[in-house]
PDB file of C-alpha atoms in Angstrom:
ATOM      1  CA  MET A   1      19.390 -10.691 -23.853  1.00  0.00           C
ATOM      2  CA  LYS A   2      18.108  -9.873 -27.551  1.00  0.00           C
ATOM      3  CA  ILE A   3      14.252  -9.967 -27.045  1.00  0.00           C
ATOM      4  CA  ALA A   4      12.089  -9.786 -30.708  1.00  0.00           C
ATOM      5  CA  ARG A   5       8.789  -9.250 -31.521  1.00  0.00           C
ATOM      6  CA  PHE A   6       8.237 -11.063 -34.235  1.00  0.00           C
ATOM      7  CA  SER A   7       5.421 -13.047 -36.820  1.00  0.00           C
ATOM      8  CA  ASN A   8       6.004 -16.532 -38.271  1.00  0.00           C
ATOM      9  CA  GLU A   9       2.813 -18.197 -40.124  1.00  0.00           C
ATOM     10  CA  GLY A  10      -0.001 -15.705 -39.680  1.00  0.00           C
ATOM     11  CA  ARG A  11       1.514 -15.250 -35.787  1.00  0.00           C
ATOM     12  CA  ILE A  12       2.764 -12.378 -33.545  1.00  0.00           C
ATOM     13  CA  SER A  13       5.298 -14.216 -31.633  1.00  0.00           C
ATOM     14  CA  PHE A  14       7.704 -12.515 -28.825  1.00  0.00           C
ATOM     15  CA  GLY A  15      11.300 -14.935 -28.480  1.00  0.00           C
ATOM     16  CA  ILE A  16      15.002 -14.455 -26.850  1.00  0.00           C
ATOM     17  CA  VAL A  17      17.317 -14.329 -30.451  1.00  0.00           C
ATOM     18  CA  ASP A  18      19.937 -16.854 -29.829  1.00  0.00           C
ATOM     19  CA  ASP A  19      21.864 -17.095 -33.015  1.00  0.00           C
ATOM     20  CA  ASP A  20      21.117 -17.828 -36.282  1.00  0.00           C
ATOM     21  CA  GLU A  21      17.534 -18.489 -34.255  1.00  0.00           C
ATOM     22  CA  ILE A  22      14.788 -17.333 -32.073  1.00  0.00           C
ATOM     23  CA  VAL A  23      13.805 -18.881 -28.707  1.00  0.00           C
ATOM     24  CA  VAL A  24       9.997 -18.664 -28.305  1.00  0.00           C
ATOM     25  CA  LEU A  25       8.391 -17.426 -25.484  1.00  0.00           C
ATOM     26  CA  LYS A  26       4.557 -18.299 -24.456  1.00  0.00           C
ATOM     27  CA  GLY A  27       3.775 -14.155 -23.599  1.00  0.00           C
ATOM     28  CA  ASP A  28       4.936 -10.272 -23.006  1.00  0.00           C
ATOM     29  CA  PRO A  29       7.838 -11.019 -21.351  1.00  0.00           C
ATOM     30  CA  MET A  30       8.060  -8.231 -19.546  1.00  0.00           C
ATOM     31  CA  PHE A  31       4.700  -8.900 -18.468  1.00  0.00           C
ATOM     32  CA  ALA A  32       4.238 -12.834 -18.529  1.00  0.00           C
ATOM     33  CA  GLY A  33       8.479 -13.901 -17.695  1.00  0.00           C
ATOM     34  CA  TYR A  34      10.468 -15.847 -20.190  1.00  0.00           C
ATOM     35  CA  ASP A  35       8.821 -18.671 -20.509  1.00  0.00           C
ATOM     36  CA  PRO A  36       9.892 -20.609 -23.657  1.00  0.00           C
ATOM     37  CA  SER A  37       7.224 -22.756 -25.325  1.00  0.00           C
ATOM     38  CA  GLY A  38       9.648 -25.761 -26.203  1.00  0.00           C
ATOM     39  CA  GLU A  39       9.981 -24.123 -30.115  1.00  0.00           C
ATOM     40  CA  ARG A  40      12.594 -22.464 -32.038  1.00  0.00           C
ATOM     41  CA  VAL A  41      12.853 -20.902 -35.088  1.00  0.00           C
ATOM     42  CA  ALA A  42      15.047 -19.535 -38.077  1.00  0.00           C
ATOM     43  CA  LEU A  43      15.563 -15.743 -37.539  1.00  0.00           C
ATOM     44  CA  ARG A  44      15.150 -15.620 -41.460  1.00  0.00           C
ATOM     45  CA  ASP A  45      12.106 -17.374 -42.124  1.00  0.00           C
ATOM     46  CA  VAL A  46      10.291 -14.132 -39.345  1.00  0.00           C
ATOM     47  CA  LYS A  47       9.331 -10.228 -40.264  1.00  0.00           C
ATOM     48  CA  LEU A  48      10.647  -8.894 -37.079  1.00  0.00           C
ATOM     49  CA  LEU A  49       8.048  -6.392 -35.953  1.00  0.00           C
ATOM     50  CA  ALA A  50       9.103  -3.282 -33.500  1.00  0.00           C
ATOM     51  CA  PRO A  51       9.952  -4.826 -30.499  1.00  0.00           C
ATOM     52  CA  VAL A  52       7.333  -2.798 -28.443  1.00  0.00           C
ATOM     53  CA  ILE A  53       4.139  -0.625 -28.475  1.00  0.00           C
ATOM     54  CA  PRO A  54       4.225   1.468 -25.977  1.00  0.00           C
ATOM     55  CA  ARG A  55       1.772   1.158 -23.273  1.00  0.00           C
ATOM     56  CA  SER A  56       0.724   5.458 -23.385  1.00  0.00           C
ATOM     57  CA  LYS A  57       3.825   7.140 -25.220  1.00  0.00           C
ATOM     58  CA  ILE A  58       6.925   8.203 -26.740  1.00  0.00           C
ATOM     59  CA  VAL A  59       8.675  10.890 -25.138  1.00  0.00           C
ATOM     60  CA  GLY A  60      11.400  12.740 -27.034  1.00  0.00           C
ATOM     61  CA  MET A  61      14.439  14.108 -25.381  1.00  0.00           C
ATOM     62  CA  ALA A  62      15.451  17.525 -27.089  1.00  0.00           C
ATOM     63  CA  TRP A  63      18.887  18.955 -27.887  1.00  0.00           C
ATOM     64  CA  SER A  64      20.330  16.633 -25.737  1.00  0.00           C
ATOM     65  CA  TYR A  65      23.656  16.153 -27.145  1.00  0.00           C
ATOM     66  CA  PHE A  66      26.645  18.790 -27.207  1.00  0.00           C
ATOM     67  CA  ALA A  67      27.994  18.949 -30.489  1.00  0.00           C
ATOM     68  CA  ASN A  68      31.501  19.496 -30.125  1.00  0.00           C
ATOM     69  CA  ALA A  69      33.633  18.227 -27.202  1.00  0.00           C
ATOM     70  CA  ALA A  70      34.515  21.526 -27.824  1.00  0.00           C
ATOM     71  CA  GLU A  71      31.319  22.472 -26.416  1.00  0.00           C
ATOM     72  CA  GLN A  72      31.465  20.426 -24.181  1.00  0.00           C
ATOM     73  CA  SER A  73      34.424  21.297 -22.132  1.00  0.00           C
ATOM     74  CA  THR A  74      33.307  24.850 -22.137  1.00  0.00           C
ATOM     75  CA  ALA A  75      29.423  24.419 -20.902  1.00  0.00           C
ATOM     76  CA  ALA A  76      28.984  24.810 -18.113  1.00  0.00           C
ATOM     77  CA  ARG A  77      28.204  21.541 -16.180  1.00  0.00           C
ATOM     78  CA  SER A  78      24.358  22.315 -14.929  1.00  0.00           C
ATOM     79  CA  PRO A  79      23.255  22.431 -18.634  1.00  0.00           C
ATOM     80  CA  GLY A  80      19.202  23.954 -17.158  1.00  0.00           C
ATOM     81  CA  GLU A  81      16.652  20.904 -16.964  1.00  0.00           C
ATOM     82  CA  PRO A  82      16.211  18.526 -20.074  1.00  0.00           C
ATOM     83  CA  ARG A  83      13.189  19.227 -22.463  1.00  0.00           C
ATOM     84  CA  PHE A  84      11.197  16.853 -24.302  1.00  0.00           C
ATOM     85  CA  PHE A  85       8.308  16.479 -26.475  1.00  0.00           C
ATOM     86  CA  LEU A  86       5.739  13.409 -27.033  1.00  0.00           C
ATOM     87  CA  LYS A  87       4.308  11.354 -29.657  1.00  0.00           C
ATOM     88  CA  PRO A  88       1.675   9.245 -29.933  1.00  0.00           C
ATOM     89  CA  ASN A  89       2.242   5.859 -29.968  1.00  0.00           C
ATOM     90  CA  THR A  90       0.546   5.024 -33.690  1.00  0.00           C
ATOM     91  CA  CYS A  91       3.900   6.252 -34.787  1.00  0.00           C
ATOM     92  CA  VAL A  92       5.821   3.223 -34.490  1.00  0.00           C
ATOM     93  CA  VAL A  93       6.972   1.217 -37.106  1.00  0.00           C
ATOM     94  CA  GLY A  94       9.207  -1.472 -36.950  1.00  0.00           C
ATOM     95  CA  PRO A  95      12.040  -3.291 -39.294  1.00  0.00           C
ATOM     96  CA  GLY A  96      11.911  -2.877 -43.180  1.00  0.00           C
ATOM     97  CA  ASP A  97       8.275  -1.031 -42.396  1.00  0.00           C
ATOM     98  CA  PRO A  98       7.739   1.973 -44.733  1.00  0.00           C
ATOM     99  CA  ILE A  99       8.303   6.396 -43.163  1.00  0.00           C
ATOM    100  CA  THR A 100       4.985   7.460 -45.045  1.00  0.00           C
ATOM    101  CA  VAL A 101       5.460  10.763 -46.078  1.00  0.00           C
ATOM    102  CA  PRO A 102       2.061  12.086 -45.714  1.00  0.00           C
ATOM    103  CA  VAL A 103       0.154  14.886 -48.032  1.00  0.00           C
ATOM    104  CA  SER A 104       0.791  17.740 -46.065  1.00  0.00           C
ATOM    105  CA  THR A 105       4.473  18.137 -46.300  1.00  0.00           C
ATOM    106  CA  ASP A 106       7.636  18.563 -48.336  1.00  0.00           C
ATOM    107  CA  ASN A 107      10.490  18.400 -45.740  1.00  0.00           C
ATOM    108  CA  VAL A 108      10.885  15.414 -43.639  1.00  0.00           C
ATOM    109  CA  HIS A 109      13.673  14.691 -41.846  1.00  0.00           C
ATOM    110  CA  VAL A 110      14.773  11.536 -39.429  1.00  0.00           C
ATOM    111  CA  GLU A 111      17.259  11.722 -36.783  1.00  0.00           C
ATOM    112  CA  GLY A 112      18.515   8.546 -35.292  1.00  0.00           C
ATOM    113  CA  GLU A 113      18.517   7.925 -31.257  1.00  0.00           C
ATOM    114  CA  LEU A 114      18.873   5.697 -28.387  1.00  0.00           C
ATOM    115  CA  ALA A 115      15.395   4.018 -27.474  1.00  0.00           C
ATOM    116  CA  ILE A 116      14.991   3.414 -23.772  1.00  0.00           C
ATOM    117  CA  VAL A 117      11.959   0.920 -22.409  1.00  0.00           C
ATOM    118  CA  ILE A 118      10.778   0.805 -19.411  1.00  0.00           C
ATOM    119  CA  GLY A 119      10.110  -1.339 -17.655  1.00  0.00           C
ATOM    120  CA  LYS A 120       7.605  -0.833 -14.849  1.00  0.00           C
ATOM    121  CA  ILE A 121       5.048   1.867 -13.806  1.00  0.00           C
ATOM    122  CA  THR A 122       7.921   4.761 -12.672  1.00  0.00           C
ATOM    123  CA  ARG A 123       6.955   7.537 -11.356  1.00  0.00           C
ATOM    124  CA  ASN A 124       9.176  10.542  -9.457  1.00  0.00           C
ATOM    125  CA  VAL A 125      12.252   8.588  -9.078  1.00  0.00           C
ATOM    126  CA  SER A 126      15.492   9.374  -8.062  1.00  0.00           C
ATOM    127  CA  VAL A 127      18.676   9.583 -10.443  1.00  0.00           C
ATOM    128  CA  ASP A 128      19.858   6.764  -8.048  1.00  0.00           C
ATOM    129  CA  ALA A 129      16.942   4.116  -8.704  1.00  0.00           C
ATOM    130  CA  ALA A 130      16.333   5.324 -11.891  1.00  0.00           C
ATOM    131  CA  GLU A 131      18.030   3.149 -14.244  1.00  0.00           C
ATOM    132  CA  ASP A 132      15.630  -0.199 -12.119  1.00  0.00           C
ATOM    133  CA  SER A 133      13.279   1.279 -14.595  1.00  0.00           C
ATOM    134  CA  ILE A 134      14.409   0.103 -17.349  1.00  0.00           C
ATOM    135  CA  TRP A 135      13.632  -2.594 -19.632  1.00  0.00           C
ATOM    136  CA  GLY A 136      16.260  -2.471 -21.923  1.00  0.00           C
ATOM    137  CA  TYR A 137      17.342  -0.523 -25.205  1.00  0.00           C
ATOM    138  CA  THR A 138      16.125  -0.908 -28.700  1.00  0.00           C
ATOM    139  CA  VAL A 139      17.616   1.105 -31.933  1.00  0.00           C
ATOM    140  CA  ALA A 140      15.294   4.166 -32.320  1.00  0.00           C
ATOM    141  CA  ASN A 141      14.187   6.757 -36.080  1.00  0.00           C
ATOM    142  CA  ASP A 142      12.741  10.164 -33.870  1.00  0.00           C
ATOM    143  CA  VAL A 143      10.782  11.783 -37.678  1.00  0.00           C
ATOM    144  CA  THR A 144       9.275  15.089 -38.538  1.00  0.00           C
ATOM    145  CA  ALA A 145       8.132  17.306 -40.572  1.00  0.00           C
ATOM    146  CA  ARG A 146      10.267  19.780 -40.466  1.00  0.00           C
ATOM    147  CA  ASP A 147       8.018  22.839 -42.649  1.00  0.00           C
ATOM    148  CA  LEU A 148       5.065  21.565 -40.404  1.00  0.00           C
ATOM    149  CA  GLN A 149       6.894  22.350 -37.136  1.00  0.00           C
ATOM    150  CA  GLU A 150       8.519  26.053 -38.386  1.00  0.00           C
ATOM    151  CA  ARG A 151       4.562  26.559 -39.806  1.00  0.00           C
ATOM    152  CA  ASP A 152       3.044  25.614 -36.471  1.00  0.00           C
ATOM    153  CA  GLY A 153       5.563  26.765 -34.033  1.00  0.00           C
ATOM    154  CA  ASP A 154       4.948  23.303 -32.148  1.00  0.00           C
ATOM    155  CA  LEU A 155       7.092  19.954 -32.650  1.00  0.00           C
ATOM    156  CA  THR A 156       3.352  18.307 -31.844  1.00  0.00           C
ATOM    157  CA  ARG A 157       1.863  18.252 -35.667  1.00  0.00           C
ATOM    158  CA  ALA A 158       5.720  17.364 -37.276  1.00  0.00           C
ATOM    159  CA  LYS A 159       6.405  14.357 -35.440  1.00  0.00           C
ATOM    160  CA  SER A 160       2.882  12.923 -34.393  1.00  0.00           C
ATOM    161  CA  PHE A 161       2.521  11.386 -38.374  1.00  0.00           C
ATOM    162  CA  ASP A 162       1.582   7.956 -38.403  1.00  0.00           C
ATOM    163  CA  SER A 163       5.620   5.527 -38.915  1.00  0.00           C
ATOM    164  CA  PHE A 164       7.200   8.867 -37.425  1.00  0.00           C
ATOM    165  CA  CYS A 165       8.573   6.598 -35.025  1.00  0.00           C
ATOM    166  CA  PRO A 166      10.537   2.885 -36.808  1.00  0.00           C
ATOM    167  CA  LEU A 167      11.629   1.520 -33.810  1.00  0.00           C
ATOM    168  CA  GLY A 168      13.705  -2.201 -34.207  1.00  0.00           C
ATOM    169  CA  PRO A 169      15.041  -4.411 -34.359  1.00  0.00           C
ATOM    170  CA  VAL A 170      15.344  -6.480 -31.314  1.00  0.00           C
ATOM    171  CA  ILE A 171      14.905  -5.436 -27.054  1.00  0.00           C
ATOM    172  CA  ASP A 172      18.521  -6.035 -26.125  1.00  0.00           C
ATOM    173  CA  THR A 173      18.226  -6.086 -21.611  1.00  0.00           C
ATOM    174  CA  GLU A 174      21.501  -5.741 -21.128  1.00  0.00           C
ATOM    175  CA  TYR A 175      22.912  -2.830 -22.975  1.00  0.00           C
ATOM    176  CA  ASP A 176      25.710  -1.141 -20.995  1.00  0.00           C
ATOM    177  CA  TRP A 177      24.573   2.750 -22.589  1.00  0.00           C
ATOM    178  CA  THR A 178      27.673   3.876 -21.119  1.00  0.00           C
ATOM    179  CA  ALA A 179      28.995   2.315 -24.750  1.00  0.00           C
ATOM    180  CA  LEU A 180      26.857   3.652 -26.849  1.00  0.00           C
ATOM    181  CA  THR A 181      28.296   4.354 -30.540  1.00  0.00           C
ATOM    182  CA  ILE A 182      25.317   5.099 -33.470  1.00  0.00           C
ATOM    183  CA  GLU A 183      25.778   5.986 -36.864  1.00  0.00           C
ATOM    184  CA  SER A 184      22.559   6.952 -39.273  1.00  0.00           C
ATOM    185  CA  ARG A 185      23.167   5.888 -42.639  1.00  0.00           C
ATOM    186  CA  ILE A 186      20.464   7.178 -45.642  1.00  0.00           C
ATOM    187  CA  ASN A 187      21.008   5.523 -48.862  1.00  0.00           C
ATOM    188  CA  GLY A 188      24.578   4.316 -47.169  1.00  0.00           C
ATOM    189  CA  GLU A 189      25.503   7.576 -47.140  1.00  0.00           C
ATOM    190  CA  VAL A 190      26.537   8.597 -43.280  1.00  0.00           C
ATOM    191  CA  PHE A 191      24.683  11.903 -41.504  1.00  0.00           C
ATOM    192  CA  GLN A 192      24.876  11.270 -38.198  1.00  0.00           C
ATOM    193  CA  LYS A 193      27.248   9.802 -35.814  1.00  0.00           C
ATOM    194  CA  GLY A 194      28.013  10.041 -32.222  1.00  0.00           C
ATOM    195  CA  ASN A 195      28.766   8.313 -28.945  1.00  0.00           C
ATOM    196  CA  ALA A 196      27.520   8.520 -24.975  1.00  0.00           C
ATOM    197  CA  THR A 197      30.240  10.930 -24.418  1.00  0.00           C
ATOM    198  CA  LEU A 198      28.929  13.857 -25.597  1.00  0.00           C
ATOM    199  CA  LEU A 199      25.035  13.138 -23.668  1.00  0.00           C
ATOM    200  CA  LYS A 200      23.967  15.914 -21.581  1.00  0.00           C
ATOM    201  CA  TYR A 201      22.644  14.242 -19.114  1.00  0.00           C
ATOM    202  CA  THR A 202      22.795  10.145 -18.648  1.00  0.00           C
ATOM    203  CA  VAL A 203      19.894   7.856 -18.880  1.00  0.00           C
ATOM    204  CA  ALA A 204      18.709   7.685 -15.908  1.00  0.00           C
ATOM    205  CA  GLU A 205      18.488  11.965 -15.318  1.00  0.00           C
ATOM    206  CA  MET A 206      16.622  12.179 -17.948  1.00  0.00           C
ATOM    207  CA  ILE A 207      14.601   9.091 -16.246  1.00  0.00           C
ATOM    208  CA  SER A 208      14.539  10.930 -13.354  1.00  0.00           C
ATOM    209  CA  PHE A 209      12.842  13.635 -15.138  1.00  0.00           C
ATOM    210  CA  VAL A 210      10.458  12.777 -17.357  1.00  0.00           C
ATOM    211  CA  SER A 211       9.527  10.530 -14.302  1.00  0.00           C
ATOM    212  CA  SER A 212       8.383  14.020 -12.266  1.00  0.00           C
ATOM    213  CA  VAL A 213       5.945  15.297 -14.978  1.00  0.00           C
ATOM    214  CA  PHE A 214       3.865  12.610 -14.754  1.00  0.00           C
ATOM    215  CA  THR A 215       3.914   9.296 -14.765  1.00  0.00           C
ATOM    216  CA  LEU A 216       5.611   6.576 -17.653  1.00  0.00           C
ATOM    217  CA  LEU A 217       3.970   2.981 -17.827  1.00  0.00           C
ATOM    218  CA  PRO A 218       5.955  -0.227 -18.842  1.00  0.00           C
ATOM    219  CA  GLY A 219       6.373  -0.077 -22.369  1.00  0.00           C
ATOM    220  CA  ASP A 220       6.991   3.620 -23.044  1.00  0.00           C
ATOM    221  CA  VAL A 221       9.820   4.758 -25.241  1.00  0.00           C
ATOM    222  CA  ILE A 222      12.507   7.296 -24.276  1.00  0.00           C
ATOM    223  CA  LEU A 223      14.722   8.526 -27.281  1.00  0.00           C
ATOM    224  CA  THR A 224      17.214   9.440 -25.776  1.00  0.00           C
ATOM    225  CA  GLY A 225      17.807  12.673 -28.343  1.00  0.00           C
ATOM    226  CA  ALA A 226      20.761  12.667 -31.264  1.00  0.00           C
ATOM    227  CA  PRO A 227      23.838  13.518 -32.104  1.00  0.00           C
ATOM    228  CA  ASP A 228      23.698  15.639 -34.452  1.00  0.00           C
ATOM    229  CA  ARG A 229      21.751  17.682 -37.445  1.00  0.00           C
ATOM    230  CA  SER A 230      19.103  15.406 -39.389  1.00  0.00           C
ATOM    231  CA  ALA A 231      19.008  14.638 -42.509  1.00  0.00           C
ATOM    232  CA  SER A 232      15.598  15.063 -44.896  1.00  0.00           C
ATOM    233  CA  VAL A 233      14.588  12.307 -46.775  1.00  0.00           C
ATOM    234  CA  VAL A 234      12.041  11.860 -49.857  1.00  0.00           C
ATOM    235  CA  HIS A 235      10.691   9.168 -51.322  1.00  0.00           C
ATOM    236  CA  GLY A 236      12.942   5.749 -53.099  1.00  0.00           C
ATOM    237  CA  ASP A 237      15.012   6.645 -49.806  1.00  0.00           C
ATOM    238  CA  ALA A 238      16.119   3.871 -47.548  1.00  0.00           C
ATOM    239  CA  VAL A 239      17.080   5.272 -44.262  1.00  0.00           C
ATOM    240  CA  GLN A 240      20.073   2.931 -41.836  1.00  0.00           C
ATOM    241  CA  VAL A 241      20.424   3.476 -37.797  1.00  0.00           C
ATOM    242  CA  GLU A 242      22.640   1.583 -36.159  1.00  0.00           C
ATOM    243  CA  ILE A 243      23.617   0.389 -32.432  1.00  0.00           C
ATOM    244  CA  ALA A 244      26.825  -1.255 -32.296  1.00  0.00           C
ATOM    245  CA  GLY A 245      25.678  -3.876 -29.546  1.00  0.00           C
ATOM    246  CA  ILE A 246      21.859  -3.664 -30.796  1.00  0.00           C
ATOM    247  CA  GLY A 247      21.462  -3.610 -34.457  1.00  0.00           C
ATOM    248  CA  VAL A 248      20.824  -1.921 -37.774  1.00  0.00           C
ATOM    249  CA  LEU A 249      17.058  -0.397 -38.279  1.00  0.00           C
ATOM    250  CA  THR A 250      16.397  -0.040 -41.915  1.00  0.00           C
ATOM    251  CA  ASN A 251      13.615   1.371 -43.735  1.00  0.00           C
ATOM    252  CA  PRO A 252      12.765   2.747 -46.738  1.00  0.00           C
ATOM    253  CA  VAL A 253      11.000   5.727 -47.138  1.00  0.00           C
ATOM    254  CA  ARG A 254       7.388   6.727 -49.709  1.00  0.00           C
ATOM    255  CA  ARG A 255       5.336   9.119 -50.898  1.00  0.00           C
ATOM    256  CA  ALA A 256       1.222   8.309 -49.199  1.00  0.00           C
TER     257      ALA A 256
END
């Protein structure tokens, strides 16, 4: 099931995507269930928004892919503990919204990633039970000011600017992450390609580890990491991140 959050005729609603239409729901399905309002709208007539605004945080997994199959085959089966960083929920924008390059940076990079949307309060969950905490998956673009990262020696400021986490176009509640294929493009030119076979950790292992540190709330988002190197963008560029089965997330880049 694909869930959309959208604006139409001055109001924001949630709905289920049904081919070229949206079945409008009475409320946020994460909390109110899938109760249809009886209304349908054409997909072409709405503006898709970020499908979720995290209740409290975005967790970004760092260095979560092997570089290639050779590295995977020679690496120890236990690649160490996962590493992560945090982004504020004010980073989130939706499909078509601009990634705004702030005046304080001259080196902004983008990375396409699969995003996990948490569906219930999750704390100290076991690996075996962790996938029960997932509401669905969406497409993400993790944006970073690389020059500020190097200057600060830390990721916090570099990843926290408004618009530095586009999400969308929809949430797929039935997506099989083991079939992940992802491709990221700038102005149509591919700069990242990858699949689930090179992930160092399973989705369940990521959730379990993060939940051992702090509580995950419904609507929180975990970015599962990028399969290849990031790429720089400048004013006027257009970034597309495509995950087969979920959709394409497209955002223009604009200088503040």
